[in-house]
Amino acid sequence: MKTIDELLADGVAGKRVFVRADLNVPLSGTTITDDGRIRAVLPTVKALADAGARVVVASHLGRPKGAPDPAFSLAPAAARLGELLGADVAFATDTVGESAEATVTGLADGQVAVLENLRFNAGETSKDDAERAAFADRLAGLADVYVGDGFGAVHRRHASVFDLPARLPHYAGHLIATEVGVLKKLTEDVKRPYVVALGGAKVSDKLAVIDQLLGKADRILIGGGMAYTFLKAKGYEIGSSLLQEDQLPAVEEYLERAEKTGVELVLPVDALVASAFPDLKAKAPADPTAVAADAIPADQMGLDIGPESRKLYASKIADAATVFWNGPMGVFEHPDFAEGTKAVAQALLDSEAFTVVGGGDSAAAVRILGFDENAFGHISTGGGASLEYLEGKTLPGLAALED
């Protein structure tokens, strides 16, 4: 795929450049609680603006129902982008209507505008090819060139991600070029030992990637809510911990495959438990207890890996040459159950490995728990996209950028 460097070399002064970004930031009311995704697209936007392009930034936010919804407005993201750029950023109150056309028309060379949420239009996410195409045609009328830089959305067959690039000269932005380069290091000529740490709530979200990694990784460390389905598959008592009973046959099969193929599948040896899920808003003390992983009381639920598991996982990461981490080890939003996630993050920092944090909750945890983002090899902006790439799937947004 062609990259933004080639576009900049050809010159972009005076051209309308449509940048498909991922500004899908978490909001508390109208307050952005984590601006990592805005910062991630900043190098592309700034490079284009500095080169004299008229930059039109577009993104989705949340899951509105194909119609305007003030709760999902991109106005706060546009304001934050302006703060980070140190320049005024115009904001269009629609995507392809009068406001968008007037806002784009009013741009001077080097200026930036943000369109309102793409998903306020049913055509953006429609499964009907004709409806998506019609919306892509209208978006194409706002630009001369397309730059794809919303890595968190490239696994979606959406109008602005898949259909629009076919209508304009298209290039990959700095973020997408970086993400693809990193993911190739996890799939092609991987430096070993290759360790993967997987967490999060549902094992079903990770089944396909575990299936692929069983033939590629040297060790797979399992934590988070998904660990309890693995522990149950081994015949352990897990109390009231999260369980996906319908996934037990698949998990049992993966345990058998790991043993046969020599992949080290590492499960928690202990857990922090409590009688109820903690109040994440009040963050009142939850009085957790550490118990062996095979002896969780019937009236208790596992909410984090325990102290012995933390030591074990750190030791399994220590000699790695490559580490991919996706998913927290526990309910990290509550201080009583954040230590497992902290331990894995610290183990990545302490190792000499090439470390990749696979987006989503893991990336948020790194920032929320106070770690230096720059100390990791790479922090992905797209959890779902990263996992699907590792699963070996063709990602529509990347395919659309290929020539």
C-alpha positions as MATLAB code, in Angstrom:
seq = 'MKTIDELLADGVAGKRVFVRADLNVPLSGTTITDDGRIRAVLPTVKALADAGARVVVASHLGRPKGAPDPAFSLAPAAARLGELLGADVAFATDTVGESAEATVTGLADGQVAVLENLRFNAGETSKDDAERAAFADRLAGLADVYVGDGFGAVHRRHASVFDLPARLPHYAGHLIATEVGVLKKLTEDVKRPYVVALGGAKVSDKLAVIDQLLGKADRILIGGGMAYTFLKAKGYEIGSSLLQEDQLPAVEEYLERAEKTGVELVLPVDALVASAFPDLKAKAPADPTAVAADAIPADQMGLDIGPESRKLYASKIADAATVFWNGPMGVFEHPDFAEGTKAVAQALLDSEAFTVVGGGDSAAAVRILGFDENAFGHISTGGGASLEYLEGKTLPGLAALED';
ca = [
       0.000    0.000    0.000;
       1.092    3.569   -0.624;
       1.833    5.619    2.446;
       1.396    9.221    3.447;
       5.108    9.779    2.893;
       4.571    9.244   -0.831;
       1.590   11.593   -0.786;
       3.567   14.313    0.987;
       6.448   13.883   -1.452;
       4.057   14.546   -4.350;
       2.719   17.681   -2.647;
      -0.659   18.262   -1.029;
      -0.901   22.065   -0.780;
      -4.438   23.167   -1.562;
      -5.779   19.613   -1.793;
      -8.726   18.438    0.303;
      -7.445   15.372    2.155;
     -10.017   13.142    3.835;
      -8.471   11.461    6.887;
     -10.453    8.515    8.223;
      -9.330    8.607   11.860;
     -10.409    6.697   14.953;
     -11.586    9.327   17.431;
     -13.764    6.823   19.270;
     -12.685    8.092   22.680;
     -14.334    7.261   26.015;
     -16.538   10.057   27.339;
     -18.000   10.941   30.706;
     -20.742   13.306   29.593;
     -18.790   15.617   27.286;
     -15.452   15.051   29.029;
     -12.879   12.848   27.320;
     -11.427   10.411   29.855;
      -8.665    9.038   27.599;
      -7.404   10.957   24.546;
      -4.966    8.268   23.393;
      -6.698    7.715   20.050;
      -6.662   11.424   19.258;
      -2.958   11.606   20.044;
      -2.361    8.583   17.828;
      -3.664   10.294   14.670;
      -1.988   13.613   15.472;
       1.228   12.958   13.458;
      -0.771   12.342   10.283;
      -3.058   15.351   10.693;
      -0.178   17.666   11.605;
       2.007   16.494    8.714;
      -0.786   17.139    6.218;
      -1.701   20.526    7.677;
       1.943   21.614    7.805;
       2.251   20.669    4.121;
      -0.669   22.957    3.223;
      -3.447   20.391    2.825;
      -7.034   21.199    3.677;
      -7.593   18.373    6.137;
     -11.031   16.829    6.620;
     -11.046   14.441    9.577;
     -13.868   11.931    9.964;
     -14.558    9.204   12.516;
     -17.202    7.226   14.337;
     -17.878    7.392   18.067;
     -19.895    4.789   19.941;
     -22.875    2.988   18.459;
     -25.617    5.449   17.541;
     -28.499    3.962   15.576;
     -27.781    5.564   12.212;
     -29.250    8.900   13.249;
     -27.964   11.974   15.135;
     -27.605   11.473   18.885;
     -26.018   14.273   20.968;
     -24.560   11.716   23.396;
     -22.239   10.525   20.613;
     -21.207   13.869   19.136;
     -17.599   14.261   18.046;
     -17.550   17.893   19.181;
     -15.424   17.133   22.294;
     -12.941   15.179   20.162;
     -12.712   18.044   17.663;
     -12.022   20.490   20.479;
      -9.319   18.239   21.933;
      -7.706   17.788   18.518;
      -7.503   21.577   18.237;
      -5.853   21.804   21.651;
      -3.257   19.203   20.699;
      -2.574   20.853   17.341;
      -2.404   24.298   18.905;
      -4.722   25.584   16.177;
      -8.415   26.193   15.574;
     -10.258   23.148   14.233;
     -13.551   23.729   12.455;
     -16.439   21.422   13.293;
     -19.232   20.434   10.930;
     -22.497   19.546   12.629;
     -23.264   16.886    9.990;
     -21.222   14.604    7.728;
     -22.418   15.169    4.158;
     -25.005   17.921    4.581;
     -24.938   21.708    4.363;
     -22.691   22.162    7.377;
     -20.083   19.704    6.085;
     -20.048   21.255    2.628;
     -19.774   24.798    3.991;
     -17.108   23.848    6.530;
     -14.928   22.083    3.956;
     -15.410   24.840    1.402;
     -14.335   27.384    4.005;
     -11.006   25.709    4.753;
      -7.812   27.488    3.763;
      -4.539   25.708    3.080;
      -3.185   24.146    6.290;
      -6.501   24.244    8.131;
      -8.307   21.291    9.704;
     -11.982   20.402   10.068;
     -13.739   17.521   11.816;
     -17.029   16.137   10.525;
     -19.769   14.976   12.867;
     -20.024   11.275   13.739;
     -20.079    9.124   10.598;
     -22.460    6.675   12.248;
     -25.153    9.342   12.420;
     -25.747    8.159    8.832;
     -27.246    4.704    8.262;
     -25.149    4.330    5.114;
     -21.894    4.163    7.077;
     -22.539    0.764    8.665;
     -25.190   -0.602    6.292;
     -24.876   -4.201    5.113;
     -26.502   -3.139    1.858;
     -23.733   -2.451   -0.667;
     -25.765    0.117   -2.564;
     -26.621    2.109    0.560;
     -22.978    2.161    1.664;
     -21.871    3.122   -1.838;
     -24.292    6.042   -1.969;
     -22.937    7.393    1.318;
     -19.340    6.851    0.149;
     -20.122    8.811   -3.040;
     -21.255   11.794   -0.969;
     -18.176   11.609    1.266;
     -15.951   11.452   -1.817;
     -17.433   14.755   -2.968;
     -15.791   16.441    0.016;
     -12.225   15.443   -0.863;
      -9.518   14.977   -3.481;
      -7.450   12.379   -1.631;
      -8.116    9.701    1.006;
      -5.814    8.827    3.893;
      -6.763    5.827    6.019;
      -5.494    6.206    9.581;
      -8.272    4.745   11.754;
      -6.678    1.420   12.586;
      -9.308    0.669   15.224;
     -11.920    0.464   12.446;
     -10.074   -1.361    9.640;
     -11.766   -4.668   10.506;
     -15.142   -3.104    9.648;
     -16.642   -3.195    6.150;
     -18.002    0.331    6.535;
     -18.467    3.035    3.908;
     -15.702    5.366    5.099;
     -13.300    2.461    5.681;
     -13.929    0.124    2.745;
     -15.963    1.857    0.024;
     -14.550    5.386    0.069;
     -10.889    4.539   -0.704;
     -11.963    3.039   -4.051;
     -13.327    6.435   -5.065;
     -10.223    8.520   -4.390;
      -6.436    8.249   -4.616;
      -5.696    6.491   -1.318;
      -2.818    6.209    1.117;
      -2.111    4.745    4.546;
      -1.471    7.265    7.300;
       1.430    7.115    9.738;
      -0.606    5.218   12.343;
      -1.817    2.446   10.055;
       1.644    2.044    8.508;
       3.111    1.693   12.007;
       0.416   -0.735   13.206;
       0.838   -3.010   10.186;
       4.607   -2.983   10.580;
       4.281   -3.999   14.232;
       1.775   -6.758   13.532;
       4.060   -8.228   10.898;
       6.664   -8.594   13.649;
       4.120  -10.740   15.509;
       3.281  -12.939   12.520;
       6.345  -13.057   10.262;
       9.850  -14.036   11.390;
       8.959  -13.650   15.077;
      11.829  -13.385   17.565;
      11.560  -16.097   20.223;
      10.617  -16.933   22.880;
       7.251  -15.491   21.819;
       4.929  -14.945   24.795;
       1.273  -13.929   24.547;
      -0.716  -12.707   27.562;
      -4.479  -12.768   27.059;
      -7.081  -11.442   29.471;
     -10.456   -9.783   29.440;
     -13.878  -11.000   30.385;
     -14.995  -13.473   27.715;
     -13.070  -16.421   26.370;
     -15.348  -16.358   23.306;
     -13.729  -13.049   22.257;
     -10.324  -14.720   22.136;
     -11.076  -18.238   20.830;
     -10.043  -17.596   17.240;
      -6.774  -15.897   18.165;
      -5.939  -18.655   20.670;
      -6.575  -21.166   17.877;
      -3.997  -19.403   15.682;
      -1.480  -18.747   18.436;
      -1.402  -22.390   19.537;
       0.677  -22.991   16.440;
       2.836  -19.897   16.715;
       3.431  -18.761   20.311;
       5.791  -20.465   22.733;
       3.735  -19.517   25.806;
       0.202  -18.258   26.267;
      -0.682  -16.737   29.646;
      -4.397  -16.641   30.450;
      -5.933  -14.161   32.898;
      -9.005  -12.020   33.418;
     -12.555  -13.318   33.539;
     -11.830  -15.728   30.695;
      -9.402  -17.668   32.923;
     -12.223  -19.168   34.970;
     -13.651  -21.033   31.991;
     -10.192  -22.590   31.536;
     -10.002  -23.464   35.235;
     -13.486  -25.006   35.071;
     -12.384  -27.044   32.059;
      -9.657  -28.523   34.247;
     -12.305  -29.587   36.761;
     -11.661  -26.857   39.331;
     -14.288  -25.258   41.565;
     -14.643  -21.621   40.447;
     -17.456  -20.451   42.754;
     -19.536  -17.644   41.227;
     -16.721  -16.540   38.892;
     -17.500  -15.659   35.299;
     -18.106  -18.809   33.271;
     -18.960  -19.324   29.608;
     -20.223  -22.862   29.867;
     -20.896  -23.154   26.140;
     -17.192  -22.584   25.488;
     -15.988  -25.444   27.699;
     -15.644  -27.989   24.839;
     -13.463  -25.599   22.822;
     -11.343  -24.733   25.845;
     -10.863  -28.417   26.690;
      -9.726  -29.030   23.117;
      -7.235  -26.137   23.311;
      -5.798  -27.493   26.561;
      -5.248  -30.850   24.872;
      -3.707  -29.273   21.767;
      -1.338  -27.145   23.836;
      -0.072  -30.242   25.609;
       0.401  -32.168   22.366;
       2.139  -29.319   20.494;
       4.373  -28.218   23.351;
       2.900  -24.762   23.687;
       3.004  -23.708   27.332;
      -0.537  -22.670   28.253;
      -0.219  -20.971   31.648;
      -3.234  -20.554   33.936;
      -3.496  -18.735   37.269;
      -2.371  -20.730   40.291;
      -4.290  -18.445   42.654;
      -6.927  -15.736   42.503;
      -8.171  -12.719   44.396;
     -11.806  -13.338   45.275;
     -14.687  -11.439   46.829;
     -18.358  -12.148   47.500;
     -19.618   -9.635   44.944;
     -18.470   -7.592   41.979;
     -16.972   -4.313   43.272;
     -18.565   -0.880   42.930;
     -16.366    0.729   40.289;
     -17.709    4.231   40.901;
     -17.416    4.377   44.684;
     -14.277    2.187   44.693;
     -15.045    1.223   48.284;
     -12.728   -1.446   49.746;
     -13.767   -4.899   48.541;
     -11.787   -6.922   51.124;
     -10.370   -9.444   48.642;
      -8.945  -12.788   49.711;
      -6.230  -14.759   47.927;
      -7.102  -18.416   47.402;
      -5.672  -21.270   45.363;
      -7.052  -21.443   41.825;
      -8.475  -24.916   42.465;
     -10.170  -23.934   45.722;
     -12.359  -20.900   45.069;
     -15.201  -20.969   47.629;
     -18.672  -21.563   46.214;
     -19.906  -18.147   47.377;
     -16.907  -16.191   46.024;
     -15.946  -14.890   42.577;
     -12.482  -14.488   41.113;
     -11.729  -10.866   40.201;
      -7.964  -10.827   39.640;
      -5.014  -13.172   39.457;
      -3.411  -13.688   42.875;
       0.083  -12.847   44.171;
       1.605  -16.222   43.223;
       0.173  -15.939   39.717;
       1.647  -12.461   39.413;
       5.106  -13.841   40.201;
       4.566  -16.785   37.844;
       3.463  -14.623   34.917;
       6.340  -12.188   35.410;
       8.775  -15.116   35.313;
       7.217  -16.418   32.092;
       7.674  -12.992   30.458;
      11.179  -12.307   31.782;
      13.144  -14.206   29.104;
      10.836  -13.391   26.173;
      12.074  -11.805   22.955;
       8.564  -10.867   21.792;
       5.478  -10.225   23.949;
       1.923   -9.468   22.848;
      -0.535   -8.527   25.578;
      -4.265   -8.101   25.049;
      -6.739   -7.888   27.928;
      -6.444   -7.026   31.635;
      -5.781   -9.704   34.239;
      -8.601   -8.554   36.514;
     -11.037   -5.757   37.278;
      -8.243   -3.183   37.052;
     -10.651   -0.255   37.361;
     -10.908   -1.043   41.085;
      -7.707   -0.614   43.118;
      -8.208   -3.880   45.009;
      -8.114   -5.851   41.750;
      -5.562   -3.909   39.698;
      -2.379   -5.626   40.872;
      -2.513   -8.482   38.357;
      -2.758   -6.094   35.426;
      -0.028   -3.905   36.944;
       2.225   -6.928   37.336;
       1.917   -7.934   33.683;
       2.501   -4.361   32.504;
       5.566   -4.071   34.744;
       6.873   -7.425   33.522;
       6.716   -6.136   29.946;
       8.705   -3.070   30.962;
      11.255   -5.129   32.883;
      11.867   -7.505   29.984;
      14.188   -6.848   27.055;
      11.519   -8.074   24.641;
       9.808   -6.242   21.823;
       6.524   -5.520   23.615;
       3.139   -4.866   22.046;
       0.074   -3.821   24.045;
      -2.912   -4.854   21.966;
      -5.280   -1.926   22.299;
      -8.690   -1.792   23.962;
      -8.783   -2.225   27.741;
      -5.079   -3.071   27.886;
      -4.094    0.269   26.387;
      -6.523    2.064   28.692;
      -5.105    0.201   31.693;
      -1.567    1.294   30.829;
      -2.637    4.926   30.943;
      -5.050    4.659   33.888;
      -2.502    2.810   36.030;
       0.127    5.458   35.363;
       2.645    3.662   33.170;
       4.794    5.534   30.656;
       3.320    4.685   27.251;
       6.620    5.379   25.519;
       8.345    2.668   27.545;
       6.485   -0.073   25.641;
       7.494   -1.156   22.168;
       4.073   -0.313   20.772;
       0.588    0.372   22.097;
      -2.047   -0.473   19.509;
      -5.110    1.680   18.997;
      -7.257   -1.200   17.796;
      -7.879   -4.201   20.024;
     -10.374   -5.920   17.742;
      -8.414   -5.103   14.599;
      -5.176   -6.388   16.131;
      -6.790   -9.669   17.159;
      -8.387  -10.236   13.753;
      -5.042   -9.577   12.047;
      -3.400  -12.156   14.303;
      -6.250  -14.556   13.511;
      -5.176  -14.330    9.876;
      -8.323  -12.571    8.681;
      -8.374  -10.132    5.774;
      -9.212   -6.708    7.191;
     -11.461   -4.723    4.813;
      -9.890   -1.362    5.638;
      -6.382   -2.613    4.888;
      -7.461   -4.437    1.741;
      -9.044   -1.205    0.495;
      -5.718    0.618    0.814;
      -3.859   -1.923   -1.284;
      -3.189   -0.968   -4.891;
];
